[in-house]
JSON list of C-alpha atoms in Angstrom, two decimals:
[
{"chain": "L", "resi": 197, "resn": "MET", "atom": "CA", "xyz": [-194.86, -88.11, 53.18]},
{"chain": "L", "resi": 198, "resn": "ASP", "atom": "CA", "xyz": [-197.96, -89.75, 51.75]},
{"chain": "L", "resi": 199, "resn": "PHE", "atom": "CA", "xyz": [-198.01, -93.40, 50.82]},
{"chain": "L", "resi": 200, "resn": "LYS", "atom": "CA", "xyz": [-197.66, -92.78, 47.09]},
{"chain": "L", "resi": 201, "resn": "SER", "atom": "CA", "xyz": [-194.52, -90.73, 47.70]},
{"chain": "L", "resi": 202, "resn": "ALA", "atom": "CA", "xyz": [-193.14, -93.46, 49.95]},
{"chain": "L", "resi": 203, "resn": "VAL", "atom": "CA", "xyz": [-193.66, -96.01, 47.20]},
{"chain": "L", "resi": 204, "resn": "ILE", "atom": "CA", "xyz": [-191.72, -93.91, 44.71]},
{"chain": "L", "resi": 205, "resn": "ALA", "atom": "CA", "xyz": [-188.95, -93.28, 47.24]},
{"chain": "L", "resi": 206, "resn": "VAL", "atom": "CA", "xyz": [-188.23, -96.95, 47.77]},
{"chain": "L", "resi": 207, "resn": "VAL", "atom": "CA", "xyz": [-186.48, -98.37, 44.73]},
{"chain": "L", "resi": 208, "resn": "ILE", "atom": "CA", "xyz": [-184.38, -101.45, 44.99]},
{"chain": "L", "resi": 209, "resn": "THR", "atom": "CA", "xyz": [-181.15, -100.35, 43.38]},
{"chain": "L", "resi": 210, "resn": "VAL", "atom": "CA", "xyz": [-180.15, -103.70, 41.93]},
{"chain": "L", "resi": 211, "resn": "THR", "atom": "CA", "xyz": [-183.26, -104.57, 39.95]},
{"chain": "L", "resi": 212, "resn": "GLY", "atom": "CA", "xyz": [-185.05, -101.28, 39.55]},
{"chain": "L", "resi": 213, "resn": "VAL", "atom": "CA", "xyz": [-188.15, -102.92, 41.03]},
{"chain": "L", "resi": 214, "resn": "GLN", "atom": "CA", "xyz": [-190.24, -100.62, 43.18]},
{"chain": "L", "resi": 215, "resn": "ALA", "atom": "CA", "xyz": [-190.81, -101.91, 46.68]},
{"chain": "L", "resi": 216, "resn": "ALA", "atom": "CA", "xyz": [-194.31, -100.56, 47.03]},
{"chain": "L", "resi": 217, "resn": "GLY", "atom": "CA", "xyz": [-195.47, -99.55, 50.45]},
{"chain": "L", "resi": 218, "resn": "VAL", "atom": "CA", "xyz": [-192.22, -99.61, 52.37]},
{"chain": "L", "resi": 219, "resn": "PRO", "atom": "CA", "xyz": [-190.66, -96.31, 53.42]},
{"chain": "L", "resi": 220, "resn": "PRO", "atom": "CA", "xyz": [-186.83, -96.30, 53.41]},
{"chain": "L", "resi": 221, "resn": "ALA", "atom": "CA", "xyz": [-184.96, -97.03, 56.59]},
{"chain": "L", "resi": 222, "resn": "SER", "atom": "CA", "xyz": [-183.04, -94.24, 57.38]},
{"chain": "L", "resi": 223, "resn": "ALA", "atom": "CA", "xyz": [-170.70, -115.63, 70.91]},
{"chain": "L", "resi": 224, "resn": "VAL", "atom": "CA", "xyz": [-169.46, -115.83, 74.49]},
{"chain": "L", "resi": 225, "resn": "HIS", "atom": "CA", "xyz": [-169.59, -112.66, 76.50]},
{"chain": "L", "resi": 226, "resn": "SER", "atom": "CA", "xyz": [-167.43, -111.63, 79.43]},
{"chain": "L", "resi": 227, "resn": "PRO", "atom": "CA", "xyz": [-168.43, -109.25, 82.24]},
{"chain": "L", "resi": 228, "resn": "HIS", "atom": "CA", "xyz": [-165.35, -107.24, 81.29]},
{"chain": "L", "resi": 229, "resn": "LEU", "atom": "CA", "xyz": [-166.73, -106.32, 77.86]},
{"chain": "L", "resi": 230, "resn": "SER", "atom": "CA", "xyz": [-167.67, -102.74, 77.08]},
{"chain": "L", "resi": 231, "resn": "THR", "atom": "CA", "xyz": [-171.26, -101.50, 77.42]},
{"chain": "L", "resi": 232, "resn": "VAL", "atom": "CA", "xyz": [-171.76, -101.57, 73.64]},
{"chain": "L", "resi": 233, "resn": "GLU", "atom": "CA", "xyz": [-170.54, -105.15, 73.35]},
{"chain": "L", "resi": 234, "resn": "ASN", "atom": "CA", "xyz": [-172.37, -106.27, 76.46]},
{"chain": "L", "resi": 235, "resn": "ARG", "atom": "CA", "xyz": [-175.81, -105.36, 75.13]},
{"chain": "L", "resi": 236, "resn": "ALA", "atom": "CA", "xyz": [-175.72, -108.58, 73.10]},
{"chain": "L", "resi": 237, "resn": "THR", "atom": "CA", "xyz": [-176.20, -110.52, 76.35]},
{"chain": "L", "resi": 238, "resn": "ASN", "atom": "CA", "xyz": [-179.72, -109.08, 76.62]},
{"chain": "L", "resi": 239, "resn": "GLN", "atom": "CA", "xyz": [-180.70, -109.87, 73.05]},
{"chain": "L", "resi": 240, "resn": "ILE", "atom": "CA", "xyz": [-183.11, -112.45, 71.79]},
{"chain": "L", "resi": 241, "resn": "THR", "atom": "CA", "xyz": [-182.27, -114.26, 68.56]},
{"chain": "L", "resi": 242, "resn": "LEU", "atom": "CA", "xyz": [-183.51, -113.12, 65.18]},
{"chain": "L", "resi": 243, "resn": "GLN", "atom": "CA", "xyz": [-185.66, -116.27, 64.96]},
{"chain": "L", "resi": 244, "resn": "GLU", "atom": "CA", "xyz": [-187.24, -115.49, 68.33]},
{"chain": "L", "resi": 245, "resn": "LEU", "atom": "CA", "xyz": [-187.93, -111.92, 67.23]},
{"chain": "L", "resi": 246, "resn": "LEU", "atom": "CA", "xyz": [-189.45, -113.14, 63.97]},
{"chain": "L", "resi": 247, "resn": "ASP", "atom": "CA", "xyz": [-191.68, -115.56, 65.88]},
{"chain": "L", "resi": 248, "resn": "ARG", "atom": "CA", "xyz": [-192.95, -112.76, 68.13]},
{"chain": "L", "resi": 249, "resn": "VAL", "atom": "CA", "xyz": [-193.58, -110.39, 65.24]},
{"chain": "L", "resi": 250, "resn": "SER", "atom": "CA", "xyz": [-195.40, -113.12, 63.32]},
{"chain": "L", "resi": 251, "resn": "VAL", "atom": "CA", "xyz": [-197.80, -113.60, 66.21]},
{"chain": "L", "resi": 252, "resn": "VAL", "atom": "CA", "xyz": [-198.60, -109.88, 66.18]},
{"chain": "L", "resi": 253, "resn": "VAL", "atom": "CA", "xyz": [-199.20, -109.84, 62.43]},
{"chain": "L", "resi": 254, "resn": "HIS", "atom": "CA", "xyz": [-201.16, -113.10, 62.28]},
{"chain": "L", "resi": 255, "resn": "ASN", "atom": "CA", "xyz": [-203.52, -111.93, 64.98]},
{"chain": "L", "resi": 256, "resn": "SER", "atom": "CA", "xyz": [-204.93, -109.51, 62.40]},
{"chain": "L", "resi": 257, "resn": "PHE", "atom": "CA", "xyz": [-203.95, -111.25, 59.16]},
{"chain": "L", "resi": 258, "resn": "PRO", "atom": "CA", "xyz": [-203.85, -115.06, 59.60]},
{"chain": "L", "resi": 259, "resn": "LYS", "atom": "CA", "xyz": [-202.71, -115.66, 56.00]},
{"chain": "L", "resi": 260, "resn": "ALA", "atom": "CA", "xyz": [-199.89, -113.11, 56.05]},
{"chain": "L", "resi": 261, "resn": "GLU", "atom": "CA", "xyz": [-196.48, -114.18, 54.77]},
{"chain": "L", "resi": 262, "resn": "LEU", "atom": "CA", "xyz": [-193.09, -112.61, 55.44]},
{"chain": "L", "resi": 263, "resn": "LEU", "atom": "CA", "xyz": [-191.49, -111.00, 52.39]},
{"chain": "L", "resi": 264, "resn": "VAL", "atom": "CA", "xyz": [-188.39, -109.28, 53.79]},
{"chain": "L", "resi": 265, "resn": "ALA", "atom": "CA", "xyz": [-186.72, -108.77, 57.13]},
{"chain": "L", "resi": 266, "resn": "SER", "atom": "CA", "xyz": [-184.23, -105.90, 57.04]},
{"chain": "L", "resi": 267, "resn": "GLY", "atom": "CA", "xyz": [-181.86, -105.17, 59.92]},
{"chain": "L", "resi": 268, "resn": "GLU", "atom": "CA", "xyz": [-179.72, -102.12, 60.62]},
{"chain": "L", "resi": 269, "resn": "SER", "atom": "CA", "xyz": [-176.82, -101.31, 62.89]},
{"chain": "L", "resi": 270, "resn": "PRO", "atom": "CA", "xyz": [-177.77, -97.93, 64.43]},
{"chain": "L", "resi": 271, "resn": "SER", "atom": "CA", "xyz": [-174.10, -97.16, 65.16]},
{"chain": "L", "resi": 272, "resn": "GLY", "atom": "CA", "xyz": [-173.05, -97.61, 61.53]},
{"chain": "L", "resi": 273, "resn": "PRO", "atom": "CA", "xyz": [-171.16, -100.34, 59.64]},
{"chain": "L", "resi": 274, "resn": "THR", "atom": "CA", "xyz": [-169.97, -103.14, 61.92]},
{"chain": "L", "resi": 275, "resn": "ARG", "atom": "CA", "xyz": [-168.19, -106.48, 61.89]},
{"chain": "L", "resi": 276, "resn": "ASP", "atom": "CA", "xyz": [-170.16, -107.58, 64.97]},
{"chain": "L", "resi": 277, "resn": "MET", "atom": "CA", "xyz": [-173.58, -108.76, 63.83]},
{"chain": "L", "resi": 278, "resn": "SER", "atom": "CA", "xyz": [-174.97, -108.42, 67.36]},
{"chain": "L", "resi": 279, "resn": "HIS", "atom": "CA", "xyz": [-174.92, -104.67, 66.64]},
{"chain": "L", "resi": 280, "resn": "VAL", "atom": "CA", "xyz": [-177.53, -105.16, 63.91]},
{"chain": "L", "resi": 281, "resn": "THR", "atom": "CA", "xyz": [-180.33, -104.67, 66.39]},
{"chain": "L", "resi": 282, "resn": "ASP", "atom": "CA", "xyz": [-183.06, -102.70, 64.63]},
{"chain": "L", "resi": 283, "resn": "TRP", "atom": "CA", "xyz": [-185.23, -104.72, 62.27]},
{"chain": "L", "resi": 284, "resn": "ARG", "atom": "CA", "xyz": [-188.26, -104.11, 60.11]},
{"chain": "L", "resi": 285, "resn": "PHE", "atom": "CA", "xyz": [-190.44, -106.92, 58.85]},
{"chain": "L", "resi": 286, "resn": "ILE", "atom": "CA", "xyz": [-192.56, -106.64, 55.71]},
{"chain": "L", "resi": 287, "resn": "TYR", "atom": "CA", "xyz": [-195.54, -108.97, 55.30]},
{"chain": "L", "resi": 288, "resn": "SER", "atom": "CA", "xyz": [-198.00, -109.57, 52.50]},
{"chain": "L", "resi": 289, "resn": "THR", "atom": "CA", "xyz": [-201.47, -110.04, 53.97]},
{"chain": "L", "resi": 290, "resn": "GLY", "atom": "CA", "xyz": [-202.66, -112.16, 51.07]},
{"chain": "L", "resi": 291, "resn": "ALA", "atom": "CA", "xyz": [-205.75, -109.98, 50.74]},
{"chain": "L", "resi": 292, "resn": "ASP", "atom": "CA", "xyz": [-207.18, -109.03, 47.33]},
{"chain": "L", "resi": 293, "resn": "LEU", "atom": "CA", "xyz": [-208.74, -105.84, 48.71]},
{"chain": "L", "resi": 294, "resn": "GLY", "atom": "CA", "xyz": [-208.01, -103.49, 51.60]},
{"chain": "L", "resi": 295, "resn": "ILE", "atom": "CA", "xyz": [-204.76, -103.86, 53.52]},
{"chain": "L", "resi": 296, "resn": "LYS", "atom": "CA", "xyz": [-202.19, -105.69, 51.39]},
{"chain": "L", "resi": 297, "resn": "THR", "atom": "CA", "xyz": [-198.90, -104.97, 53.17]},
{"chain": "L", "resi": 298, "resn": "VAL", "atom": "CA", "xyz": [-197.94, -104.75, 56.84]},
{"chain": "L", "resi": 299, "resn": "GLU", "atom": "CA", "xyz": [-194.69, -103.35, 58.23]},
{"chain": "L", "resi": 300, "resn": "VAL", "atom": "CA", "xyz": [-193.52, -103.99, 61.78]},
{"chain": "L", "resi": 301, "resn": "ARG", "atom": "CA", "xyz": [-190.41, -102.48, 63.33]},
{"chain": "L", "resi": 302, "resn": "ALA", "atom": "CA", "xyz": [-188.77, -104.34, 66.20]},
{"chain": "L", "resi": 303, "resn": "THR", "atom": "CA", "xyz": [-185.46, -104.70, 68.02]},
{"chain": "L", "resi": 304, "resn": "LEU", "atom": "CA", "xyz": [-183.47, -107.62, 69.35]},
{"chain": "L", "resi": 305, "resn": "SER", "atom": "CA", "xyz": [-184.21, -106.35, 72.85]},
{"chain": "L", "resi": 306, "resn": "GLY", "atom": "CA", "xyz": [-187.76, -107.56, 72.20]},
{"chain": "L", "resi": 307, "resn": "GLN", "atom": "CA", "xyz": [-189.45, -104.22, 71.56]},
{"chain": "L", "resi": 308, "resn": "ILE", "atom": "CA", "xyz": [-192.12, -104.41, 68.86]},
{"chain": "L", "resi": 309, "resn": "SER", "atom": "CA", "xyz": [-193.81, -101.37, 67.36]},
{"chain": "L", "resi": 310, "resn": "ARG", "atom": "CA", "xyz": [-197.43, -101.03, 66.33]},
{"chain": "L", "resi": 311, "resn": "PRO", "atom": "CA", "xyz": [-197.94, -102.50, 62.83]},
{"chain": "L", "resi": 312, "resn": "ILE", "atom": "CA", "xyz": [-198.24, -100.06, 59.93]},
{"chain": "L", "resi": 313, "resn": "ASN", "atom": "CA", "xyz": [-200.77, -101.05, 57.27]},
{"chain": "L", "resi": 314, "resn": "TYR", "atom": "CA", "xyz": [-200.63, -100.22, 53.57]},
{"chain": "L", "resi": 315, "resn": "LYS", "atom": "CA", "xyz": [-203.17, -100.71, 50.81]},
{"chain": "L", "resi": 316, "resn": "ALA", "atom": "CA", "xyz": [-200.49, -101.22, 48.14]},
{"chain": "L", "resi": 317, "resn": "SER", "atom": "CA", "xyz": [-198.65, -104.45, 47.49]},
{"chain": "L", "resi": 318, "resn": "TRP", "atom": "CA", "xyz": [-194.92, -104.78, 48.15]},
{"chain": "L", "resi": 319, "resn": "ARG", "atom": "CA", "xyz": [-193.03, -106.07, 45.11]},
{"chain": "L", "resi": 320, "resn": "GLY", "atom": "CA", "xyz": [-189.45, -107.21, 44.98]},
{"chain": "L", "resi": 321, "resn": "ALA", "atom": "CA", "xyz": [-189.29, -110.55, 46.79]},
{"chain": "L", "resi": 322, "resn": "LEU", "atom": "CA", "xyz": [-190.97, -113.92, 47.09]},
{"chain": "L", "resi": 323, "resn": "PRO", "atom": "CA", "xyz": [-192.41, -115.10, 50.42]},
{"chain": "L", "resi": 324, "resn": "PHE", "atom": "CA", "xyz": [-189.70, -116.04, 52.91]},
{"chain": "L", "resi": 325, "resn": "ARG", "atom": "CA", "xyz": [-190.80, -119.37, 54.34]},
{"chain": "L", "resi": 326, "resn": "GLY", "atom": "CA", "xyz": [-189.32, -121.67, 56.95]},
{"chain": "L", "resi": 327, "resn": "SER", "atom": "CA", "xyz": [-187.19, -121.16, 60.01]},
{"chain": "L", "resi": 328, "resn": "ILE", "atom": "CA", "xyz": [-183.86, -119.32, 59.99]},
{"chain": "L", "resi": 329, "resn": "SER", "atom": "CA", "xyz": [-181.31, -122.12, 60.01]},
{"chain": "L", "resi": 330, "resn": "LEU", "atom": "CA", "xyz": [-178.36, -119.73, 59.78]},
{"chain": "L", "resi": 331, "resn": "THR", "atom": "CA", "xyz": [-177.81, -116.75, 62.09]},
{"chain": "L", "resi": 332, "resn": "PRO", "atom": "CA", "xyz": [-176.50, -113.40, 60.82]},
{"chain": "L", "resi": 333, "resn": "THR", "atom": "CA", "xyz": [-173.23, -114.07, 62.66]},
{"chain": "L", "resi": 334, "resn": "ASP", "atom": "CA", "xyz": [-172.87, -117.50, 61.05]},
{"chain": "L", "resi": 335, "resn": "ALA", "atom": "CA", "xyz": [-173.54, -116.02, 57.62]},
{"chain": "L", "resi": 336, "resn": "TYR", "atom": "CA", "xyz": [-171.00, -113.26, 58.21]},
{"chain": "L", "resi": 337, "resn": "ASN", "atom": "CA", "xyz": [-168.45, -115.88, 59.30]},
{"chain": "L", "resi": 338, "resn": "ILE", "atom": "CA", "xyz": [-168.90, -117.56, 55.90]},
{"chain": "L", "resi": 339, "resn": "LEU", "atom": "CA", "xyz": [-168.00, -114.26, 54.23]},
{"chain": "L", "resi": 340, "resn": "GLN", "atom": "CA", "xyz": [-164.95, -113.90, 56.46]},
{"chain": "L", "resi": 341, "resn": "GLU", "atom": "CA", "xyz": [-163.77, -117.37, 55.51]},
{"chain": "L", "resi": 342, "resn": "MET", "atom": "CA", "xyz": [-163.92, -116.20, 51.89]},
{"chain": "L", "resi": 343, "resn": "GLY", "atom": "CA", "xyz": [-161.74, -113.23, 52.75]},
{"chain": "L", "resi": 344, "resn": "HIS", "atom": "CA", "xyz": [-164.52, -110.64, 52.89]},
{"chain": "L", "resi": 345, "resn": "ARG", "atom": "CA", "xyz": [-164.06, -108.86, 56.21]},
{"chain": "L", "resi": 346, "resn": "GLU", "atom": "CA", "xyz": [-165.79, -105.58, 55.43]},
{"chain": "L", "resi": 347, "resn": "ALA", "atom": "CA", "xyz": [-168.06, -103.89, 57.94]},
{"chain": "L", "resi": 348, "resn": "TYR", "atom": "CA", "xyz": [-171.76, -103.77, 57.10]},
{"chain": "L", "resi": 349, "resn": "LYS", "atom": "CA", "xyz": [-174.61, -101.53, 58.22]},
{"chain": "L", "resi": 350, "resn": "TYR", "atom": "CA", "xyz": [-177.55, -103.47, 56.77]},
{"chain": "L", "resi": 351, "resn": "VAL", "atom": "CA", "xyz": [-178.44, -107.17, 56.85]},
{"chain": "L", "resi": 352, "resn": "ALA", "atom": "CA", "xyz": [-181.55, -108.55, 55.15]},
{"chain": "L", "resi": 353, "resn": "LEU", "atom": "CA", "xyz": [-183.40, -111.83, 54.90]},
{"chain": "L", "resi": 354, "resn": "VAL", "atom": "CA", "xyz": [-184.92, -112.25, 51.45]},
{"chain": "L", "resi": 355, "resn": "THR", "atom": "CA", "xyz": [-185.94, -114.69, 48.74]},
{"chain": "L", "resi": 356, "resn": "PRO", "atom": "CA", "xyz": [-185.24, -112.64, 45.59]},
{"chain": "L", "resi": 357, "resn": "LEU", "atom": "CA", "xyz": [-187.89, -112.28, 42.93]},
{"chain": "L", "resi": 358, "resn": "VAL", "atom": "CA", "xyz": [-185.22, -112.36, 40.22]},
{"chain": "L", "resi": 359, "resn": "GLY", "atom": "CA", "xyz": [-181.93, -114.17, 39.88]},
{"chain": "L", "resi": 360, "resn": "GLU", "atom": "CA", "xyz": [-181.47, -117.25, 42.04]},
{"chain": "L", "resi": 361, "resn": "GLN", "atom": "CA", "xyz": [-184.71, -117.65, 43.96]},
{"chain": "L", "resi": 362, "resn": "ARG", "atom": "CA", "xyz": [-183.27, -119.05, 47.17]},
{"chain": "L", "resi": 363, "resn": "ARG", "atom": "CA", "xyz": [-183.38, -117.83, 50.75]},
{"chain": "L", "resi": 364, "resn": "GLN", "atom": "CA", "xyz": [-180.48, -115.48, 51.39]},
{"chain": "L", "resi": 365, "resn": "TYR", "atom": "CA", "xyz": [-178.86, -113.00, 53.70]},
{"chain": "L", "resi": 366, "resn": "HIS", "atom": "CA", "xyz": [-177.83, -109.77, 52.02]},
{"chain": "L", "resi": 367, "resn": "PHE", "atom": "CA", "xyz": [-175.04, -107.74, 53.61]},
{"chain": "L", "resi": 368, "resn": "ASN", "atom": "CA", "xyz": [-174.85, -104.09, 52.54]},
{"chain": "L", "resi": 369, "resn": "ARG", "atom": "CA", "xyz": [-172.29, -101.51, 53.58]},
{"chain": "L", "resi": 370, "resn": "GLN", "atom": "CA", "xyz": [-174.18, -98.24, 53.19]},
{"chain": "L", "resi": 371, "resn": "ILE", "atom": "CA", "xyz": [-177.20, -98.67, 50.90]},
{"chain": "L", "resi": 372, "resn": "GLU", "atom": "CA", "xyz": [-180.13, -100.78, 52.06]},
{"chain": "L", "resi": 373, "resn": "GLY", "atom": "CA", "xyz": [-181.07, -103.14, 49.25]},
{"chain": "L", "resi": 374, "resn": "GLY", "atom": "CA", "xyz": [-178.16, -101.92, 47.10]},
{"chain": "L", "resi": 375, "resn": "CYS", "atom": "CA", "xyz": [-175.28, -103.53, 45.24]},
{"chain": "L", "resi": 376, "resn": "ASP", "atom": "CA", "xyz": [-172.56, -102.74, 47.75]},
{"chain": "L", "resi": 377, "resn": "GLY", "atom": "CA", "xyz": [-172.28, -106.12, 49.39]},
{"chain": "L", "resi": 378, "resn": "TYR", "atom": "CA", "xyz": [-172.63, -109.89, 49.33]},
{"chain": "L", "resi": 379, "resn": "ALA", "atom": "CA", "xyz": [-175.32, -112.54, 49.56]},
{"chain": "L", "resi": 380, "resn": "VAL", "atom": "CA", "xyz": [-175.07, -115.77, 51.56]},
{"chain": "L", "resi": 381, "resn": "GLY", "atom": "CA", "xyz": [-177.48, -118.65, 50.98]},
{"chain": "L", "resi": 382, "resn": "ILE", "atom": "CA", "xyz": [-179.27, -119.63, 54.18]},
{"chain": "L", "resi": 383, "resn": "ASP", "atom": "CA", "xyz": [-179.69, -123.27, 53.19]},
{"chain": "L", "resi": 384, "resn": "ASP", "atom": "CA", "xyz": [-176.73, -123.94, 50.88]},
{"chain": "L", "resi": 385, "resn": "HIS", "atom": "CA", "xyz": [-174.25, -121.45, 52.45]},
{"chain": "L", "resi": 386, "resn": "ILE", "atom": "CA", "xyz": [-173.15, -120.34, 48.96]},
{"chain": "L", "resi": 387, "resn": "ALA", "atom": "CA", "xyz": [-171.88, -116.75, 48.93]},
{"chain": "L", "resi": 388, "resn": "GLY", "atom": "CA", "xyz": [-171.31, -114.24, 46.16]},
{"chain": "L", "resi": 389, "resn": "PRO", "atom": "CA", "xyz": [-171.76, -110.61, 45.15]},
{"chain": "L", "resi": 390, "resn": "ILE", "atom": "CA", "xyz": [-175.29, -109.25, 45.20]},
{"chain": "L", "resi": 391, "resn": "CYS", "atom": "CA", "xyz": [-174.64, -107.74, 41.76]},
{"chain": "L", "resi": 392, "resn": "ASP", "atom": "CA", "xyz": [-172.29, -108.60, 38.89]},
{"chain": "L", "resi": 393, "resn": "GLY", "atom": "CA", "xyz": [-174.09, -111.82, 38.12]},
{"chain": "L", "resi": 394, "resn": "GLY", "atom": "CA", "xyz": [-174.59, -112.76, 41.74]},
{"chain": "L", "resi": 395, "resn": "PRO", "atom": "CA", "xyz": [-177.87, -113.17, 43.61]},
{"chain": "L", "resi": 396, "resn": "LEU", "atom": "CA", "xyz": [-180.24, -110.22, 43.23]},
{"chain": "L", "resi": 397, "resn": "PHE", "atom": "CA", "xyz": [-182.50, -108.57, 45.82]}
]
């Protein structure tokens, strides 16, 4: 697929805004836990992964800013956020010409792929600035306290371009960037539907 086709393919369902340049994504531990559960013991935190990816990106683009971090559970929808291991990070380079967007795929095991550069800008979110003061597990616990105990496949970090422009986690069941889930504010811990008047991606 060429880059133009990839741009068309990625449409954020909630707003109808095209996300240019980004191809779609297809606790305490005991030694008695299963192999799947036990892999969390070898994970780094999302903040640590973000720090490592940022170093890679800033080596080539010192002014780059994170736009979206989108995580996926390879095994499908889950209630255990440690299973959301595969992440992709989208950066704006801040350049007027040449490479404008960088995508890096990485996992919580610390593996980081070679950056993919795009000449088109990514639209759909404001820069995501500051450290991650709330983990995916903590954010999911907030949803559980509200009575939302659904399993989710996708988790994203985003500052929406529309709606309430605050740093949020988005939890989606089956559609990355879709309406089928909830948003949790990273700083204010306020939660609500992504759609139906709630925060928008």
